Amino acid sequence: MRLVKCWFCSSTIYPGHGIQFVRNDAKVFRFCRSKCHKNFKMKRNPRKVKWTKAYRAAHGKDMTQDKTFEFEKKRNRPERYDRNVTEDTLKAIKKIDKIRSTREADHISKRLKPNKQKALKSDLKEIDQHINLIKAPGSQQQDSEKVKVMVSSNKSVQNEAMEE
Amino acid sequence: MAAALASRLTKGRSLLGGLTNAFSGLVSSSSGSILSQQQQRTFIQMGTRLKVVDNSGAKEVMCIQSLRGKKGARLGDIVICSVKESATKVDVKKGKDAIQKGKVKKGSVVYGVVVRAAMQKGRVDGSQVRFDDNAVVILGIKEKKTDEKGKEKKQNYKGGFNQPLGTRVFGPVPHEMRLKKQLKILSLAQHLV
């Protein structure tokens, strides 16, 4: 039993799933489901189809280079069965999976975080462009100074009438 | 051959079909409308044109009877065919493709085993395989004897068709040949799938 990758979306194909298409030049294309197969028949380039792994890798959306990927390489030589090795491998698979997924999540969150330097740059530019909206520091101080003006209290005629 | 190609085009498949590299970057919007109806691949039945992938002399062959299955032949089954186009020296006056020692002429009736089928075939591990075209390897010529026709045919078939007529096989060959006891074809094949 061998787990292979879908040619279009790069997901793993488990036994009993999908179709493999053999082209006349003997190149084999494996598809995980009919969605990928149909897209292939439509001659769509997976590097341009947004939901595929190929697109995400090509556009830097997903993590591509990491040591954890090296554990999953295709090996053609069968290993002699050793119970201890098998047990260790199973444990390692789980651990590596966990590490890889946390690293991938980190990569994505780092990508989504606002870039502070970039934000600062754009803010400075905005200030430069719209400087006319901002008052000069000297003028601002003048306005804030409160001046006391003496006002004689003349009672208005209307008020007197109302009081009575 | 031209008619077969024309019919393929009208069904919405480009000429190059599966031979183009998917990374060639065809604009999907222009070809999407044409390719929206997807072909339903079915059995190989009477009238089906098949490509011949050995050097027996024939180029294209038309199925006239499938020796297995009511609905038609699938990958690995034997069919009786009539040679529609051949490259044997008798038929091709001049040309580089003319095979000197071509064994089959145009119009002869032959037995062939389907080595590539466009219809998907299920394998024991649960996967499905499908090829780009329908292709056949010629196994033997059907003898045309009036009196002993019944006997001759029975004799031929009982022995089974294990030896292909040609000496070379082109293109990929599936593992299904092993189940069908076509071991010579497997040994001649360039690529095994």
Short mmCIF file of C-alpha atoms in Angstrom, two decimals:
data_model
loop_
_atom_site.label_atom_id
_atom_site.label_comp_id
_atom_site.label_asym_id
_atom_site.label_seq_id
_atom_site.Cartn_x
_atom_site.Cartn_y
_atom_site.Cartn_z
CA MET A 1 0.00 0.00 0.00
CA ARG A 2 1.33 3.39 -0.89
CA LEU A 3 -0.07 6.82 -0.23
CA VAL A 4 0.34 9.09 -3.21
CA LYS A 5 -0.27 12.78 -3.82
CA CYS A 6 -2.99 14.11 -6.07
CA TRP A 7 -1.42 15.72 -9.12
CA PHE A 8 -3.80 18.64 -9.03
CA CYS A 9 -4.42 19.57 -5.42
CA SER A 10 -1.52 17.72 -3.74
CA SER A 11 -3.68 16.03 -1.14
CA THR A 12 -2.92 12.44 -0.18
CA ILE A 13 -4.76 9.72 -2.04
CA TYR A 14 -5.68 6.74 0.12
CA PRO A 15 -6.22 3.28 -1.35
CA GLY A 16 -9.51 2.87 -3.11
CA HIS A 17 -9.90 6.53 -3.96
CA GLY A 18 -9.51 8.45 -7.15
CA ILE A 19 -8.56 7.74 -10.71
CA GLN A 20 -5.16 7.48 -12.29
CA PHE A 21 -4.85 8.66 -15.85
CA VAL A 22 -2.04 7.32 -18.01
CA ARG A 23 -0.99 9.54 -20.85
CA ASN A 24 0.46 8.08 -24.02
CA ASP A 25 3.95 9.19 -23.07
CA ALA A 26 3.54 6.90 -20.03
CA LYS A 27 3.22 9.75 -17.55
CA VAL A 28 0.77 8.85 -14.79
CA PHE A 29 -1.50 11.50 -13.29
CA ARG A 30 -3.25 10.60 -10.07
CA PHE A 31 -6.31 12.44 -8.86
CA CYS A 32 -7.86 12.27 -5.44
CA ARG A 33 -11.42 12.94 -6.62
CA SER A 34 -13.40 13.81 -9.70
CA LYS A 35 -13.14 17.52 -8.94
CA CYS A 36 -9.40 17.44 -9.56
CA HIS A 37 -9.84 15.08 -12.51
CA LYS A 38 -12.35 17.35 -14.18
CA ASN A 39 -10.19 20.40 -13.63
CA PHE A 40 -7.32 18.56 -15.25
CA LYS A 41 -9.49 17.66 -18.23
CA MET A 42 -10.36 21.33 -18.54
CA LYS A 43 -6.62 21.92 -18.87
CA ARG A 44 -6.47 24.17 -15.83
CA ASN A 45 -3.08 24.97 -14.45
CA PRO A 46 -3.02 23.99 -10.74
CA ARG A 47 -0.61 26.85 -10.04
CA LYS A 48 -3.39 29.24 -10.97
CA VAL A 49 -6.27 27.54 -9.21
CA LYS A 50 -6.62 29.15 -5.83
CA TRP A 51 -7.58 26.18 -3.65
CA THR A 52 -4.69 23.93 -4.66
CA LYS A 53 -1.51 23.46 -2.69
CA ALA A 54 0.50 24.29 -5.79
CA TYR A 55 -1.02 27.78 -5.89
CA ARG A 56 -0.48 28.35 -2.19
CA ALA A 57 3.13 27.25 -2.37
CA ALA A 58 3.82 29.29 -5.48
CA HIS A 59 2.29 32.44 -3.94
CA GLY A 60 3.94 32.08 -0.56
CA LYS A 61 0.69 31.48 1.30
CA ASP A 62 1.80 28.18 2.82
CA MET A 63 5.07 27.07 4.31
CA THR A 64 7.21 25.30 1.73
CA GLN A 65 10.68 24.88 3.14
CA ASP A 66 11.01 23.12 6.43
CA LYS A 67 12.94 20.21 7.82
CA THR A 68 9.74 18.40 8.73
CA PHE A 69 8.98 17.90 5.03
CA GLU A 70 12.09 15.82 4.59
CA PHE A 71 10.61 13.05 6.71
CA GLU A 72 7.90 12.50 4.14
CA LYS A 73 10.09 11.78 1.13
CA LYS A 74 9.32 8.94 -1.26
CA ARG A 75 11.47 5.94 -0.62
CA ASN A 76 11.61 3.14 -3.16
CA ARG A 77 13.60 0.66 -1.16
CA PRO A 78 11.42 -1.44 1.12
CA GLU A 79 12.59 -1.66 4.70
CA ARG A 80 13.00 -4.97 6.45
CA TYR A 81 10.33 -5.29 9.07
CA ASP A 82 11.54 -4.53 12.55
CA ARG A 83 8.96 -4.22 15.29
CA ASN A 84 10.80 -1.57 17.25
CA VAL A 85 11.44 0.53 14.17
CA THR A 86 7.77 0.33 13.27
CA GLU A 87 6.68 1.43 16.74
CA ASP A 88 9.14 4.30 16.78
CA THR A 89 8.07 5.37 13.30
CA LEU A 90 4.42 5.48 14.30
CA LYS A 91 5.19 7.66 17.31
CA ALA A 92 7.45 9.86 15.23
CA ILE A 93 4.76 10.34 12.59
CA LYS A 94 2.38 11.75 15.16
CA LYS A 95 4.97 14.06 16.65
CA ILE A 96 6.24 15.32 13.32
CA ASP A 97 2.68 15.94 12.21
CA LYS A 98 2.03 18.07 15.27
CA ILE A 99 5.22 20.06 14.84
CA ARG A 100 4.58 20.61 11.17
CA SER A 101 1.04 21.81 11.68
CA THR A 102 2.06 24.26 14.41
CA ARG A 103 4.80 25.60 12.18
CA GLU A 104 2.39 26.00 9.29
CA ALA A 105 -0.08 27.83 11.52
CA ASP A 106 2.72 30.12 12.70
CA HIS A 107 3.67 30.86 9.13
CA ILE A 108 0.14 31.84 8.26
CA SER A 109 -0.42 33.99 11.35
CA LYS A 110 2.90 35.76 10.71
CA ARG A 111 1.78 36.47 7.20
CA LEU A 112 -1.55 37.86 8.38
CA LYS A 113 -0.09 40.08 11.10
CA PRO A 114 0.14 43.77 10.14
CA ASN A 115 3.61 44.74 9.13
CA LYS A 116 4.66 47.50 11.58
CA GLN A 117 7.33 49.09 9.42
CA LYS A 118 5.08 49.18 6.44
CA ALA A 119 2.28 50.73 8.50
CA LEU A 120 4.62 53.40 9.85
CA LYS A 121 5.81 54.25 6.37
CA SER A 122 2.31 54.63 5.04
CA ASP A 123 1.31 56.76 8.03
CA LEU A 124 4.21 59.13 7.48
CA LYS A 125 3.29 59.41 3.83
CA GLU A 126 -0.29 60.21 4.75
CA ILE A 127 0.80 62.98 7.07
CA ASP A 128 3.00 64.43 4.34
CA GLN A 129 0.20 64.44 1.80
CA HIS A 130 -2.49 65.86 4.06
CA ILE A 131 -0.38 68.28 6.09
CA ASN A 132 -2.87 71.06 5.35
CA LEU A 133 -5.42 69.37 7.58
CA ILE A 134 -3.07 69.52 10.52
CA LYS A 135 -2.61 72.83 12.32
CA ALA A 136 0.87 74.15 13.05
CA PRO A 137 2.01 73.54 16.66
CA GLY A 138 2.40 77.29 17.33
CA SER A 139 -1.09 78.18 16.13
CA GLN A 140 -2.64 75.38 18.15
CA GLN A 141 -1.21 76.87 21.35
CA GLN A 142 -2.67 80.30 20.59
CA ASP A 143 -6.17 78.86 20.27
CA SER A 144 -5.95 76.89 23.45
CA GLU A 145 -5.16 80.01 25.54
CA LYS A 146 -8.40 81.12 27.12
CA VAL A 147 -8.97 84.90 27.34
CA LYS A 148 -11.23 86.31 29.99
CA VAL A 149 -13.63 88.93 28.68
CA MET A 150 -15.73 91.03 31.13
CA VAL A 151 -19.39 91.07 30.16
CA SER A 152 -21.97 93.40 31.83
CA SER A 153 -25.00 91.45 32.88
CA ASN A 154 -27.95 93.17 31.30
CA LYS A 155 -31.12 91.44 32.12
CA SER A 156 -33.17 91.10 29.03
CA VAL A 157 -36.69 92.58 28.93
CA GLN A 158 -38.22 89.22 28.06
CA ASN A 159 -36.83 87.54 31.14
CA GLU A 160 -38.30 90.21 33.45
CA ALA A 161 -41.66 89.77 31.89
CA MET A 162 -41.46 85.99 32.40
CA GLU A 163 -40.44 86.35 36.03
CA GLU A 164 -43.55 88.34 36.80
CA MET B 1 -8.76 8.37 -39.65
CA ALA B 2 -9.81 11.89 -40.59
CA ALA B 3 -13.40 11.08 -39.75
CA ALA B 4 -12.37 9.74 -36.36
CA LEU B 5 -10.37 12.88 -35.67
CA ALA B 6 -13.24 15.10 -36.78
CA SER B 7 -15.68 13.32 -34.53
CA ARG B 8 -13.29 13.72 -31.65
CA LEU B 9 -13.10 17.45 -32.26
CA THR B 10 -16.82 17.94 -32.39
CA LYS B 11 -17.16 16.25 -29.04
CA GLY B 12 -15.22 19.09 -27.56
CA ARG B 13 -11.73 17.76 -27.25
CA SER B 14 -8.76 19.59 -28.65
CA LEU B 15 -6.59 17.87 -31.20
CA LEU B 16 -3.63 17.57 -28.91
CA GLY B 17 -5.83 16.25 -26.14
CA GLY B 18 -3.82 14.80 -23.35
CA LEU B 19 -0.52 15.39 -25.10
CA THR B 20 -0.30 19.07 -24.23
CA ASN B 21 1.55 20.02 -21.14
CA ALA B 22 -0.87 21.38 -18.56
CA PHE B 23 1.60 24.16 -17.76
CA SER B 24 1.33 25.54 -21.26
CA GLY B 25 -1.13 28.05 -19.83
CA LEU B 26 -4.20 27.83 -21.98
CA VAL B 27 -6.75 30.48 -21.12
CA SER B 28 -9.54 28.59 -19.45
CA SER B 29 -12.23 31.07 -20.39
CA SER B 30 -11.82 30.55 -24.11
CA SER B 31 -11.63 26.77 -24.00
CA GLY B 32 -13.94 26.34 -21.01
CA SER B 33 -17.12 26.74 -23.00
CA ILE B 34 -16.04 24.20 -25.58
CA LEU B 35 -14.83 21.63 -23.07
CA SER B 36 -17.78 22.00 -20.70
CA GLN B 37 -19.45 18.83 -21.95
CA GLN B 38 -17.25 15.98 -20.80
CA GLN B 39 -17.14 12.73 -22.71
CA GLN B 40 -18.59 9.62 -21.23
CA ARG B 41 -16.18 6.82 -21.93
CA THR B 42 -17.76 3.44 -22.59
CA PHE B 43 -16.99 -0.03 -23.84
CA ILE B 44 -15.31 -0.98 -27.07
CA GLN B 45 -18.07 -2.28 -29.30
CA MET B 46 -18.85 -2.92 -32.93
CA GLY B 47 -17.70 0.06 -34.94
CA THR B 48 -15.16 1.34 -32.47
CA ARG B 49 -11.96 2.49 -34.08
CA LEU B 50 -8.83 1.41 -32.30
CA LYS B 51 -5.23 2.37 -32.76
CA VAL B 52 -2.77 -0.41 -33.43
CA VAL B 53 0.36 -0.14 -31.31
CA ASP B 54 2.58 -2.85 -32.69
CA ASN B 55 4.55 -3.26 -35.88
CA SER B 56 2.30 -5.87 -37.43
CA GLY B 57 1.50 -3.60 -40.34
CA ALA B 58 -1.91 -2.30 -39.42
CA LYS B 59 -2.42 1.30 -38.33
CA GLU B 60 -6.08 1.53 -37.50
CA VAL B 61 -8.59 -1.16 -36.90
CA MET B 62 -12.34 -1.27 -36.41
CA CYS B 63 -13.92 -3.60 -33.89
CA ILE B 64 -16.53 -5.90 -35.36
CA GLN B 65 -17.07 -8.20 -32.41
CA SER B 66 -16.12 -8.22 -28.78
CA LEU B 67 -15.31 -11.71 -27.56
CA ARG B 68 -16.22 -10.89 -24.01
CA GLY B 69 -19.05 -8.99 -22.48
CA LYS B 70 -22.47 -8.24 -23.81
CA LYS B 71 -21.96 -4.52 -23.68
CA GLY B 72 -18.55 -4.60 -25.22
CA ALA B 73 -14.89 -5.07 -24.54
CA ARG B 74 -12.85 -3.38 -21.86
CA LEU B 75 -9.19 -3.13 -21.05
CA GLY B 76 -7.53 -6.50 -21.53
CA ASP B 77 -10.30 -8.16 -23.52
CA ILE B 78 -9.93 -9.69 -26.95
CA VAL B 79 -11.79 -8.28 -29.91
CA ILE B 80 -12.24 -9.28 -33.52
CA CYS B 81 -11.41 -6.39 -35.80
CA SER B 82 -11.23 -5.40 -39.39
CA VAL B 83 -8.16 -3.55 -40.57
CA LYS B 84 -9.17 -0.13 -41.87
CA GLU B 85 -5.78 1.38 -42.44
CA SER B 86 -2.48 -0.34 -42.80
CA ALA B 87 1.13 0.58 -43.43
CA THR B 88 2.08 -2.68 -45.15
CA LYS B 89 3.98 -2.26 -48.39
CA VAL B 90 1.05 -3.67 -50.35
CA ASP B 91 -1.23 -0.88 -49.28
CA VAL B 92 1.16 2.02 -49.10
CA LYS B 93 2.78 2.60 -52.47
CA LYS B 94 5.61 4.70 -51.24
CA GLY B 95 6.48 6.30 -48.00
CA LYS B 96 8.85 6.06 -45.10
CA ASP B 97 6.22 4.40 -42.93
CA ALA B 98 5.81 1.44 -45.24
CA ILE B 99 6.63 -1.65 -43.27
CA GLN B 100 8.34 -4.20 -45.49
CA LYS B 101 7.39 -7.23 -43.54
CA GLY B 102 3.91 -6.10 -42.62
CA LYS B 103 1.76 -9.08 -41.98
CA VAL B 104 -1.70 -7.61 -42.18
CA LYS B 105 -3.29 -5.93 -45.13
CA LYS B 106 -6.19 -3.56 -45.29
CA GLY B 107 -9.48 -5.37 -45.05
CA SER B 108 -8.25 -8.44 -43.25
CA VAL B 109 -10.00 -9.67 -40.15
CA VAL B 110 -7.80 -9.99 -37.09
CA TYR B 111 -7.92 -10.78 -33.42
CA GLY B 112 -6.59 -8.16 -31.07
CA VAL B 113 -6.22 -7.55 -27.35
CA VAL B 114 -7.11 -4.16 -25.96
CA VAL B 115 -4.03 -2.71 -24.28
CA ARG B 116 -5.28 0.80 -23.67
CA ALA B 117 -8.86 1.82 -23.05
CA ALA B 118 -10.26 5.28 -22.47
CA MET B 119 -12.84 3.77 -20.15
CA GLN B 120 -11.59 3.37 -16.61
CA LYS B 121 -10.92 -0.10 -15.29
CA GLY B 122 -10.95 -1.01 -11.64
CA ARG B 123 -7.94 -2.68 -10.13
CA VAL B 124 -7.75 -5.09 -7.20
CA ASP B 125 -6.39 -2.42 -4.86
CA GLY B 126 -9.49 -0.31 -5.46
CA SER B 127 -7.93 2.25 -7.79
CA GLN B 128 -9.18 3.08 -11.26
CA VAL B 129 -6.98 3.41 -14.32
CA ARG B 130 -7.77 5.05 -17.56
CA PHE B 131 -5.75 5.80 -20.66
CA ASP B 132 -5.85 8.51 -23.26
CA ASP B 133 -7.00 6.42 -26.21
CA ASN B 134 -8.20 2.98 -27.31
CA ALA B 135 -5.35 0.83 -28.53
CA VAL B 136 -5.01 -2.77 -29.56
CA VAL B 137 -2.21 -5.25 -30.17
CA ILE B 138 -2.91 -7.69 -32.97
CA LEU B 139 -2.71 -11.33 -31.98
CA GLY B 140 -3.64 -13.30 -35.05
CA ILE B 141 -5.37 -13.21 -38.38
CA LYS B 142 -8.74 -14.85 -38.60
CA GLU B 143 -8.63 -17.57 -41.19
CA LYS B 144 -11.27 -17.39 -43.84
CA LYS B 145 -12.05 -21.00 -44.65
CA THR B 146 -15.55 -21.81 -45.78
CA ASP B 147 -15.77 -25.48 -44.88
CA GLU B 148 -13.69 -25.73 -41.78
CA LYS B 149 -14.52 -22.22 -40.60
CA GLY B 150 -16.35 -23.41 -37.48
CA LYS B 151 -13.62 -25.90 -36.59
CA GLU B 152 -10.78 -23.51 -37.36
CA LYS B 153 -12.23 -20.80 -35.23
CA LYS B 154 -12.72 -23.12 -32.30
CA GLN B 155 -9.20 -24.43 -32.56
CA ASN B 156 -7.72 -20.96 -32.62
CA TYR B 157 -9.64 -19.76 -29.68
CA LYS B 158 -9.07 -22.80 -27.51
CA GLY B 159 -5.34 -22.47 -27.77
CA GLY B 160 -5.70 -18.94 -26.63
CA PHE B 161 -4.06 -15.91 -28.07
CA ASN B 162 -0.79 -15.46 -26.29
CA GLN B 163 1.56 -14.48 -29.05
CA PRO B 164 1.24 -11.10 -30.68
CA LEU B 165 1.73 -10.89 -34.41
CA GLY B 166 4.18 -8.01 -34.27
CA THR B 167 7.58 -7.86 -32.67
CA ARG B 168 7.38 -4.47 -31.00
CA VAL B 169 4.82 -2.75 -28.84
CA PHE B 170 4.62 1.02 -28.49
CA GLY B 171 3.38 3.12 -25.63
CA PRO B 172 2.46 2.21 -22.06
CA VAL B 173 1.00 -1.23 -21.29
CA PRO B 174 -1.04 -1.97 -18.19
CA HIS B 175 -0.43 -4.76 -15.68
CA GLU B 176 -3.78 -6.24 -16.65
CA MET B 177 -1.94 -8.12 -19.39
CA ARG B 178 -0.49 -10.41 -16.75
CA LEU B 179 -3.93 -11.50 -15.65
CA LYS B 180 -4.91 -12.09 -19.25
CA LYS B 181 -1.79 -14.20 -19.82
CA GLN B 182 -0.39 -11.84 -22.45
CA LEU B 183 3.10 -12.17 -21.12
CA LYS B 184 4.85 -11.64 -24.45
CA ILE B 185 3.28 -8.21 -24.76
CA LEU B 186 4.45 -7.37 -21.24
CA SER B 187 7.99 -8.32 -22.12
CA LEU B 188 7.92 -6.23 -25.30
CA ALA B 189 6.47 -3.19 -23.61
CA GLN B 190 8.52 -0.04 -23.14
CA HIS B 191 6.59 1.23 -20.16
CA LEU B 192 4.55 -0.74 -17.71
CA VAL B 193 1.79 1.00 -15.84
#
